[in-house]
């Protein structure tokens, strides 16, 4: 479990979501509470008590519009970070973060940002099971490559475990791999497909676009946000008996490596080994 008080963190990122909701309403962008955040809205009427992040999803067109214009639409200190806005960004999906804070998720990943909410693009999925498997297998391969590009190659010591990350860092650039991932995710057009997916959730995350439906108001911490229209089908597909509280040892948290509410990540002096440059 986390070594820090989780409630202040939850309330801090809730403010980020409120800012994103306001921008989406003003600019007619579709978004949905997603994954554990959607589950929390239904089961807990807010945060899952041990949850230390927030997730939303957006159809690809809306996602790209938000990421392209966030610098002018979002109030300071909030900002969008993704592969299209930051050449060093290590993920295949974006975040809206608080630039006045510092957060290091994992000690051995060469990236520093602020407290954030995750923003997942939704893309189309073809109906062929074989092509689905091939496309998601390609996605998982390049996702693993990008992890190695940003990982301290000597995380497990200066032995054979360093070979693969060192090889990936020599053979591939972040930009090249990000372009590969974007091409895979956008291979099938969202508007032309009956099936959609947050690719980061894997092949098992494929759902019917009809289940997603229209953004539907739902209360989260007594604030109205937009959620999945047919949430019971979505949550049952993703979690099974989603109203049952998992056992203590199954309650997942990040337990972030470093967290500072007062210091901007731009001013953080990173002293971790093998992270400079």
GROMACS .gro file of C-alpha atoms in nm:
model
  277
    1UNK     CA    1   0.000   0.000   0.000
    2UNK     CA    2   0.102   0.362  -0.048
    3UNK     CA    3   0.338   0.518   0.205
    4UNK     CA    4   0.168   0.860   0.173
    5UNK     CA    5  -0.176   0.991   0.268
    6UNK     CA    6  -0.388   0.909  -0.034
    7UNK     CA    7  -0.685   1.141   0.025
    8UNK     CA    8  -0.503   1.473  -0.046
    9UNK     CA    9  -0.374   1.319  -0.368
   10UNK     CA   10  -0.728   1.217  -0.470
   11UNK     CA   11  -0.868   1.564  -0.405
   12UNK     CA   12  -0.580   1.722  -0.597
   13UNK     CA   13  -0.634   1.519  -0.913
   14UNK     CA   14  -1.010   1.570  -0.881
   15UNK     CA   15  -0.943   1.938  -0.954
   16UNK     CA   16  -0.763   1.839  -1.272
   17UNK     CA   17  -1.066   1.641  -1.387
   18UNK     CA   18  -1.294   1.935  -1.312
   19UNK     CA   19  -1.078   2.157  -1.535
   20UNK     CA   20  -1.084   1.897  -1.814
   21UNK     CA   21  -1.460   1.857  -1.784
   22UNK     CA   22  -1.506   2.234  -1.817
   23UNK     CA   23  -1.290   2.247  -2.130
   24UNK     CA   24  -1.470   1.951  -2.286
   25UNK     CA   25  -1.812   2.107  -2.219
   26UNK     CA   26  -1.702   2.443  -2.362
   27UNK     CA   27  -1.554   2.291  -2.677
   28UNK     CA   28  -1.806   2.009  -2.729
   29UNK     CA   29  -1.559   1.725  -2.680
   30UNK     CA   30  -1.674   1.381  -2.578
   31UNK     CA   31  -1.512   1.214  -2.278
   32UNK     CA   32  -1.609   0.932  -2.041
   33UNK     CA   33  -1.503   0.829  -1.692
   34UNK     CA   34  -1.312   0.510  -1.753
   35UNK     CA   35  -1.177   0.196  -1.586
   36UNK     CA   36  -1.138   0.232  -1.207
   37UNK     CA   37  -1.279   0.585  -1.211
   38UNK     CA   38  -1.601   0.466  -1.374
   39UNK     CA   39  -1.612   0.176  -1.128
   40UNK     CA   40  -1.560   0.416  -0.838
   41UNK     CA   41  -1.845   0.638  -0.957
   42UNK     CA   42  -2.086   0.343  -0.961
   43UNK     CA   43  -1.969   0.143  -0.658
   44UNK     CA   44  -1.840   0.418  -0.426
   45UNK     CA   45  -1.998   0.734  -0.569
   46UNK     CA   46  -1.643   0.865  -0.596
   47UNK     CA   47  -1.291   0.738  -0.553
   48UNK     CA   48  -1.227   0.375  -0.480
   49UNK     CA   49  -1.078   0.424  -0.131
   50UNK     CA   50  -0.733   0.290  -0.221
   51UNK     CA   51  -0.719   0.432  -0.575
   52UNK     CA   52  -0.449   0.692  -0.645
   53UNK     CA   53  -0.522   0.788  -1.005
   54UNK     CA   54  -0.808   0.887  -1.236
   55UNK     CA   55  -0.886   0.764  -1.587
   56UNK     CA   56  -1.094   0.911  -1.866
   57UNK     CA   57  -1.122   0.809  -2.230
   58UNK     CA   58  -1.202   1.003  -2.545
   59UNK     CA   59  -1.281   0.905  -2.904
   60UNK     CA   60  -0.966   0.961  -3.108
   61UNK     CA   61  -1.088   1.278  -3.282
   62UNK     CA   62  -1.178   1.442  -2.950
   63UNK     CA   63  -0.856   1.321  -2.788
   64UNK     CA   64  -0.638   1.470  -3.060
   65UNK     CA   65  -0.830   1.798  -3.047
   66UNK     CA   66  -0.784   1.826  -2.670
   67UNK     CA   67  -0.413   1.746  -2.686
   68UNK     CA   68  -0.356   1.995  -2.967
   69UNK     CA   69  -0.537   2.284  -2.793
   70UNK     CA   70  -0.487   2.211  -2.423
   71UNK     CA   71  -0.209   2.470  -2.398
   72UNK     CA   72  -0.460   2.744  -2.483
   73UNK     CA   73  -0.776   2.599  -2.327
   74UNK     CA   74  -0.662   2.462  -1.991
   75UNK     CA   75  -0.606   2.701  -1.698
   76UNK     CA   76  -0.257   2.712  -1.550
   77UNK     CA   77  -0.092   2.514  -1.401
   78UNK     CA   78  -0.269   2.230  -1.585
   79UNK     CA   79  -0.116   2.102  -1.908
   80UNK     CA   80  -0.144   1.814  -2.152
   81UNK     CA   81   0.146   1.578  -2.205
   82UNK     CA   82   0.158   1.309  -2.471
   83UNK     CA   83   0.383   1.188  -2.751
   84UNK     CA   84   0.261   1.471  -2.974
   85UNK     CA   85   0.346   1.747  -2.722
   86UNK     CA   86   0.664   1.606  -2.562
   87UNK     CA   87   0.932   1.424  -2.768
   88UNK     CA   88   1.050   1.240  -2.455
   89UNK     CA   89   0.708   1.125  -2.336
   90UNK     CA   90   0.717   0.750  -2.256
   91UNK     CA   91   0.354   0.644  -2.300
   92UNK     CA   92   0.108   0.556  -2.579
   93UNK     CA   93  -0.172   0.760  -2.417
   94UNK     CA   94  -0.180   1.111  -2.274
   95UNK     CA   95  -0.209   1.278  -1.937
   96UNK     CA   96  -0.337   1.608  -1.807
   97UNK     CA   97  -0.101   1.707  -1.530
   98UNK     CA   98  -0.047   1.980  -1.274
   99UNK     CA   99   0.276   2.148  -1.380
  100UNK     CA  100   0.327   2.302  -1.036
  101UNK     CA  101   0.385   1.959  -0.877
  102UNK     CA  102   0.644   1.683  -0.912
  103UNK     CA  103   0.568   1.315  -0.952
  104UNK     CA  104   0.802   1.028  -1.030
  105UNK     CA  105   0.591   0.718  -1.081
  106UNK     CA  106   0.868   0.460  -1.086
  107UNK     CA  107   1.225   0.498  -0.971
  108UNK     CA  108   1.377   0.337  -1.280
  109UNK     CA  109   1.179   0.518  -1.554
  110UNK     CA  110   1.349   0.817  -1.710
  111UNK     CA  111   1.062   1.064  -1.702
  112UNK     CA  112   0.942   1.325  -1.454
  113UNK     CA  113   0.610   1.509  -1.462
  114UNK     CA  114   0.340   1.636  -1.232
  115UNK     CA  115   0.034   1.488  -1.065
  116UNK     CA  116  -0.199   1.376  -1.343
  117UNK     CA  117  -0.509   1.208  -1.473
  118UNK     CA  118  -0.477   0.954  -1.755
  119UNK     CA  119  -0.649   1.025  -2.087
  120UNK     CA  120  -0.691   0.721  -2.312
  121UNK     CA  121  -0.774   0.758  -2.682
  122UNK     CA  122  -1.041   0.521  -2.813
  123UNK     CA  123  -0.980   0.374  -3.157
  124UNK     CA  124  -1.161   0.141  -3.390
  125UNK     CA  125  -1.116  -0.236  -3.389
  126UNK     CA  126  -1.185  -0.464  -3.686
  127UNK     CA  127  -1.432  -0.752  -3.657
  128UNK     CA  128  -1.182  -1.023  -3.760
  129UNK     CA  129  -1.052  -1.213  -3.455
  130UNK     CA  130  -0.728  -1.298  -3.636
  131UNK     CA  131  -0.658  -0.937  -3.733
  132UNK     CA  132  -0.745  -0.826  -3.381
  133UNK     CA  133  -0.484  -1.062  -3.236
  134UNK     CA  134  -0.221  -0.949  -3.487
  135UNK     CA  135  -0.283  -0.578  -3.430
  136UNK     CA  136  -0.281  -0.606  -3.050
  137UNK     CA  137   0.032  -0.827  -3.060
  138UNK     CA  138   0.210  -0.556  -3.262
  139UNK     CA  139   0.092  -0.295  -3.014
  140UNK     CA  140   0.221  -0.493  -2.715
  141UNK     CA  141   0.559  -0.543  -2.884
  142UNK     CA  142   0.617  -0.172  -2.946
  143UNK     CA  143   0.476  -0.081  -2.606
  144UNK     CA  144   0.741  -0.307  -2.450
  145UNK     CA  145   1.011  -0.145  -2.666
  146UNK     CA  146   0.913   0.201  -2.546
  147UNK     CA  147   0.928   0.081  -2.187
  148UNK     CA  148   1.285  -0.039  -2.240
  149UNK     CA  149   1.382   0.287  -2.413
  150UNK     CA  150   1.294   0.478  -2.095
  151UNK     CA  151   1.400   0.224  -1.835
  152UNK     CA  152   1.728   0.235  -1.649
  153UNK     CA  153   1.908  -0.052  -1.826
  154UNK     CA  154   2.089  -0.140  -1.505
  155UNK     CA  155   1.778  -0.165  -1.289
  156UNK     CA  156   1.861  -0.527  -1.209
  157UNK     CA  157   2.239  -0.480  -1.213
  158UNK     CA  158   2.510  -0.482  -1.476
  159UNK     CA  159   2.438  -0.828  -1.608
  160UNK     CA  160   2.251  -0.991  -1.897
  161UNK     CA  161   1.925  -0.825  -1.789
  162UNK     CA  162   2.066  -0.495  -1.923
  163UNK     CA  163   2.113  -0.627  -2.278
  164UNK     CA  164   1.757  -0.582  -2.406
  165UNK     CA  165   1.703  -0.226  -2.275
  166UNK     CA  166   2.048  -0.120  -2.398
  167UNK     CA  167   1.975  -0.270  -2.739
  168UNK     CA  168   1.636  -0.095  -2.761
  169UNK     CA  169   1.793   0.236  -2.660
  170UNK     CA  170   2.056   0.199  -2.932
  171UNK     CA  171   1.827   0.078  -3.212
  172UNK     CA  172   1.513   0.290  -3.164
  173UNK     CA  173   1.420   0.649  -3.090
  174UNK     CA  174   1.118   0.745  -2.883
  175UNK     CA  175   0.970   0.931  -3.180
  176UNK     CA  176   0.999   0.630  -3.411
  177UNK     CA  177   0.829   0.394  -3.166
  178UNK     CA  178   0.555   0.646  -3.085
  179UNK     CA  179   0.477   0.675  -3.456
  180UNK     CA  180   0.457   0.297  -3.479
  181UNK     CA  181   0.214   0.283  -3.186
  182UNK     CA  182  -0.005   0.562  -3.323
  183UNK     CA  183  -0.024   0.391  -3.662
  184UNK     CA  184  -0.130   0.062  -3.500
  185UNK     CA  185  -0.397   0.226  -3.283
  186UNK     CA  186  -0.539   0.430  -3.572
  187UNK     CA  187  -0.534   0.149  -3.828
  188UNK     CA  188  -0.912   0.117  -3.803
  189UNK     CA  189  -1.117   0.436  -3.800
  190UNK     CA  190  -1.324   0.494  -3.486
  191UNK     CA  191  -1.625   0.630  -3.676
  192UNK     CA  192  -1.632   0.339  -3.921
  193UNK     CA  193  -1.611   0.057  -3.664
  194UNK     CA  194  -1.874  -0.106  -3.445
  195UNK     CA  195  -1.602  -0.224  -3.206
  196UNK     CA  196  -1.366   0.007  -3.019
  197UNK     CA  197  -1.089  -0.022  -2.763
  198UNK     CA  198  -0.853   0.160  -2.535
  199UNK     CA  199  -0.554  -0.026  -2.680
  200UNK     CA  200  -0.362  -0.004  -2.355
  201UNK     CA  201  -0.625  -0.231  -2.200
  202UNK     CA  202  -0.538  -0.508  -2.445
  203UNK     CA  203  -0.756  -0.730  -2.661
  204UNK     CA  204  -0.984  -0.812  -2.368
  205UNK     CA  205  -1.079  -0.444  -2.351
  206UNK     CA  206  -1.261  -0.451  -2.685
  207UNK     CA  207  -1.622  -0.335  -2.647
  208UNK     CA  208  -1.911  -0.245  -2.870
  209UNK     CA  209  -1.937   0.124  -2.945
  210UNK     CA  210  -2.305   0.091  -2.855
  211UNK     CA  211  -2.204   0.001  -2.496
  212UNK     CA  212  -2.001   0.320  -2.470
  213UNK     CA  213  -2.301   0.515  -2.599
  214UNK     CA  214  -2.328   0.887  -2.541
  215UNK     CA  215  -2.149   1.063  -2.254
  216UNK     CA  216  -2.394   1.025  -1.967
  217UNK     CA  217  -2.397   1.238  -1.648
  218UNK     CA  218  -2.295   1.056  -1.330
  219UNK     CA  219  -2.199   1.182  -0.985
  220UNK     CA  220  -1.843   1.137  -0.862
  221UNK     CA  221  -1.757   1.289  -0.522
  222UNK     CA  222  -2.083   1.486  -0.551
  223UNK     CA  223  -1.967   1.644  -0.878
  224UNK     CA  224  -2.132   1.566  -1.210
  225UNK     CA  225  -1.905   1.422  -1.479
  226UNK     CA  226  -1.965   1.218  -1.794
  227UNK     CA  227  -1.963   0.840  -1.784
  228UNK     CA  228  -2.025   0.535  -2.000
  229UNK     CA  229  -2.392   0.516  -2.097
  230UNK     CA  230  -2.434   0.139  -2.048
  231UNK     CA  231  -2.199   0.116  -1.751
  232UNK     CA  232  -2.332  -0.216  -1.619
  233UNK     CA  233  -2.237  -0.398  -1.939
  234UNK     CA  234  -1.901  -0.222  -1.955
  235UNK     CA  235  -1.806  -0.286  -1.592
  236UNK     CA  236  -1.933  -0.645  -1.596
  237UNK     CA  237  -1.727  -0.716  -1.907
  238UNK     CA  238  -1.415  -0.559  -1.756
  239UNK     CA  239  -1.440  -0.662  -1.391
  240UNK     CA  240  -1.700  -0.939  -1.365
  241UNK     CA  241  -1.885  -0.902  -1.032
  242UNK     CA  242  -1.780  -0.540  -1.004
  243UNK     CA  243  -1.991  -0.453  -0.699
  244UNK     CA  244  -1.796  -0.695  -0.477
  245UNK     CA  245  -1.505  -0.530  -0.293
  246UNK     CA  246  -1.178  -0.715  -0.373
  247UNK     CA  247  -0.971  -0.870  -0.099
  248UNK     CA  248  -0.709  -0.648   0.063
  249UNK     CA  249  -0.417  -0.810  -0.121
  250UNK     CA  250  -0.594  -0.752  -0.453
  251UNK     CA  251  -0.639  -0.378  -0.401
  252UNK     CA  252  -0.392  -0.220  -0.643
  253UNK     CA  253  -0.204   0.108  -0.593
  254UNK     CA  254   0.085   0.281  -0.764
  255UNK     CA  255   0.274   0.382  -0.447
  256UNK     CA  256   0.461   0.650  -0.643
  257UNK     CA  257   0.837   0.681  -0.599
  258UNK     CA  258   0.838   1.058  -0.536
  259UNK     CA  259   0.560   1.311  -0.481
  260UNK     CA  260   0.582   1.685  -0.409
  261UNK     CA  261   0.277   1.912  -0.411
  262UNK     CA  262   0.483   2.232  -0.377
  263UNK     CA  263   0.766   2.190  -0.631
  264UNK     CA  264   0.727   2.209  -1.008
  265UNK     CA  265   0.875   1.910  -1.187
  266UNK     CA  266   1.070   2.159  -1.402
  267UNK     CA  267   1.267   2.261  -1.092
  268UNK     CA  268   1.328   1.911  -0.960
  269UNK     CA  269   1.693   1.810  -0.938
  270UNK     CA  270   1.701   1.449  -1.050
  271UNK     CA  271   1.981   1.265  -0.875
  272UNK     CA  272   1.880   0.913  -0.977
  273UNK     CA  273   2.158   0.707  -1.129
  274UNK     CA  274   2.157   0.654  -1.509
  275UNK     CA  275   1.879   0.911  -1.565
  276UNK     CA  276   2.067   1.221  -1.681
  277UNK     CA  277   2.053   1.286  -2.056
   0.00000   0.00000   0.00000
